[in-house]
Amino acid sequence: MASEDDLVAFIARQKTLLEVERAADIERSSLVLSSCSPRLLELKGLALNNLGVVNVSIGLGGKSLVELERPSAYHASQIFPPHTFRPGDLARIEENTVSQRTGAKATKKAASSSTGTSTASEIEGVVYKASRPII
Protein backbone atom coordinates (compact mmCIF):
# COMPACT_ATOMS: atom_id res chain seq x y z
CA MET A 1 0.00 0.00 0.00
CA ALA A 2 1.26 3.48 -0.86
CA SER A 3 2.22 5.90 1.86
CA GLU A 4 0.66 9.32 2.23
CA ASP A 5 3.80 10.99 0.82
CA ASP A 6 3.59 8.79 -2.28
CA LEU A 7 -0.04 9.76 -2.79
CA VAL A 8 0.70 13.48 -2.41
CA ALA A 9 3.59 13.21 -4.89
CA PHE A 10 1.40 11.29 -7.36
CA ILE A 11 -1.41 13.85 -7.15
CA ALA A 12 1.02 16.76 -7.56
CA ARG A 13 2.55 15.08 -10.63
CA GLN A 14 -0.87 14.45 -12.18
CA LYS A 15 -1.88 18.07 -11.55
CA THR A 16 1.29 19.29 -13.29
CA LEU A 17 0.68 17.00 -16.26
CA LEU A 18 -2.94 18.20 -16.57
CA GLU A 19 -1.80 21.83 -16.54
CA VAL A 20 0.75 21.12 -19.29
CA GLU A 21 -1.89 19.29 -21.34
CA ARG A 22 -4.37 22.16 -20.94
CA ALA A 23 -1.76 24.74 -21.97
CA ALA A 24 -0.89 22.69 -25.07
CA ASP A 25 -4.59 22.37 -25.95
CA ILE A 26 -5.10 26.12 -25.61
CA GLU A 27 -2.03 26.86 -27.74
CA ARG A 28 -3.13 24.41 -30.46
CA SER A 29 -6.66 25.82 -30.48
CA SER A 30 -5.37 29.40 -30.61
CA LEU A 31 -3.32 28.61 -33.70
CA VAL A 32 -6.27 26.97 -35.50
CA LEU A 33 -8.73 29.72 -34.57
CA SER A 34 -6.42 32.56 -35.58
CA SER A 35 -5.69 31.11 -39.01
CA CYS A 36 -9.11 29.78 -40.10
CA SER A 37 -12.39 31.49 -40.93
CA PRO A 38 -15.49 30.74 -38.82
CA ARG A 39 -17.13 29.01 -41.81
CA LEU A 40 -14.14 26.69 -42.29
CA LEU A 41 -14.11 25.90 -38.57
CA GLU A 42 -17.80 24.96 -38.77
CA LEU A 43 -17.19 22.76 -41.82
CA LYS A 44 -14.43 20.93 -39.92
CA GLY A 45 -16.67 20.43 -36.86
CA LEU A 46 -14.67 22.75 -34.59
CA ALA A 47 -17.25 25.57 -34.36
CA LEU A 48 -21.00 26.09 -34.42
CA ASN A 49 -21.83 29.49 -35.89
CA ASN A 50 -24.86 31.75 -35.40
CA LEU A 51 -26.31 30.10 -32.31
CA GLY A 52 -29.08 31.61 -30.21
CA VAL A 53 -29.73 31.34 -26.47
CA VAL A 54 -32.71 29.11 -25.63
CA ASN A 55 -32.48 28.98 -21.85
CA VAL A 56 -30.26 30.24 -19.04
CA SER A 57 -30.40 28.61 -15.63
CA ILE A 58 -28.28 28.25 -12.51
CA GLY A 59 -26.53 24.93 -11.86
CA LEU A 60 -24.56 23.50 -8.95
CA GLY A 61 -22.21 25.95 -7.29
CA GLY A 62 -23.95 28.93 -8.88
CA LYS A 63 -22.65 28.15 -12.37
CA SER A 64 -24.64 29.55 -15.28
CA LEU A 65 -26.02 26.90 -17.62
CA VAL A 66 -26.68 28.31 -21.09
CA GLU A 67 -28.54 26.26 -23.72
CA LEU A 68 -27.87 27.20 -27.33
CA GLU A 69 -29.69 26.29 -30.53
CA ARG A 70 -29.63 27.13 -34.23
CA PRO A 71 -32.37 29.75 -34.76
CA SER A 72 -34.68 29.07 -37.69
CA ALA A 73 -34.07 32.66 -38.86
CA TYR A 74 -30.50 31.74 -39.84
CA HIS A 75 -30.72 28.02 -40.61
CA ALA A 76 -33.06 25.80 -42.62
CA SER A 77 -32.60 22.96 -40.11
CA GLN A 78 -32.26 23.33 -36.34
CA ILE A 79 -30.18 20.14 -36.12
CA PHE A 80 -26.48 20.87 -35.64
CA PRO A 81 -24.10 19.91 -38.43
CA PRO A 82 -21.56 17.19 -37.59
CA HIS A 83 -19.26 18.49 -34.85
CA THR A 84 -16.74 17.28 -32.30
CA PHE A 85 -18.29 18.78 -29.15
CA ARG A 86 -18.62 16.38 -26.23
CA PRO A 87 -19.39 16.91 -22.54
CA GLY A 88 -16.29 18.19 -20.77
CA ASP A 89 -14.89 20.07 -23.78
CA LEU A 90 -13.73 23.63 -23.27
CA ALA A 91 -15.88 26.09 -25.20
CA ARG A 92 -16.05 29.79 -25.99
CA ILE A 93 -19.00 31.87 -27.11
CA GLU A 94 -18.24 35.04 -29.05
CA GLU A 95 -20.51 37.96 -29.77
CA ASN A 96 -22.13 37.94 -33.20
CA THR A 97 -20.69 40.84 -35.21
CA VAL A 98 -21.03 42.09 -38.77
CA SER A 99 -17.43 41.23 -39.64
CA GLN A 100 -16.88 37.96 -41.50
CA ARG A 101 -13.86 37.09 -39.34
CA THR A 102 -15.94 36.66 -36.16
CA GLY A 103 -19.36 35.27 -35.36
CA ALA A 104 -21.36 33.74 -32.57
CA LYS A 105 -19.66 30.42 -32.18
CA ALA A 106 -18.76 27.87 -29.59
CA THR A 107 -15.27 26.50 -30.01
CA LYS A 108 -12.89 24.21 -28.22
CA LYS A 109 -10.63 27.16 -27.44
CA ALA A 110 -10.38 27.99 -23.76
CA ALA A 111 -8.68 31.41 -23.91
CA SER A 112 -8.32 34.27 -26.35
CA SER A 113 -4.60 34.72 -25.78
CA SER A 114 -1.65 33.10 -24.09
CA THR A 115 -2.30 35.15 -20.95
CA GLY A 116 -5.71 33.53 -20.51
CA THR A 117 -7.64 36.80 -20.57
CA SER A 118 -10.85 37.26 -22.51
CA THR A 119 -12.69 40.32 -23.70
CA ALA A 120 -16.19 41.36 -22.68
CA SER A 121 -17.64 39.87 -25.89
CA GLU A 122 -16.37 36.35 -25.08
CA ILE A 123 -17.69 33.85 -22.58
CA GLU A 124 -15.76 30.70 -21.76
CA GLY A 125 -17.02 27.51 -20.23
CA VAL A 126 -17.37 23.76 -20.45
CA VAL A 127 -19.82 21.78 -22.57
CA TYR A 128 -22.08 19.85 -20.17
CA LYS A 129 -24.52 18.37 -22.69
CA ALA A 130 -24.54 18.04 -26.47
CA SER A 131 -27.77 16.80 -28.04
CA ARG A 132 -29.06 17.09 -31.58
CA PRO A 133 -30.91 20.42 -31.44
CA ILE A 134 -29.39 21.94 -28.27
CA ILE A 135 -25.86 22.35 -26.91
CSV table of C-alpha atoms in Angstrom, one decimal, residues 2 9 39 42 46 48 50 55 76-77 87 90-91 102 106 126-127:
chain,number,residue,atom,x,y,z
A,2,ALA,CA,1.3,3.5,-0.9
A,9,ALA,CA,3.6,13.2,-4.9
A,39,ARG,CA,-17.1,29.0,-41.8
A,42,GLU,CA,-17.8,25.0,-38.8
A,46,LEU,CA,-14.7,22.8,-34.6
A,48,LEU,CA,-21.0,26.1,-34.4
A,50,ASN,CA,-24.9,31.8,-35.4
A,55,ASN,CA,-32.5,29.0,-21.8
A,76,ALA,CA,-33.1,25.8,-42.6
A,77,SER,CA,-32.6,23.0,-40.1
A,87,PRO,CA,-19.4,16.9,-22.5
A,90,LEU,CA,-13.7,23.6,-23.3
A,91,ALA,CA,-15.9,26.1,-25.2
A,102,THR,CA,-15.9,36.7,-36.2
A,106,ALA,CA,-18.8,27.9,-29.6
A,126,VAL,CA,-17.4,23.8,-20.5
A,127,VAL,CA,-19.8,21.8,-22.6
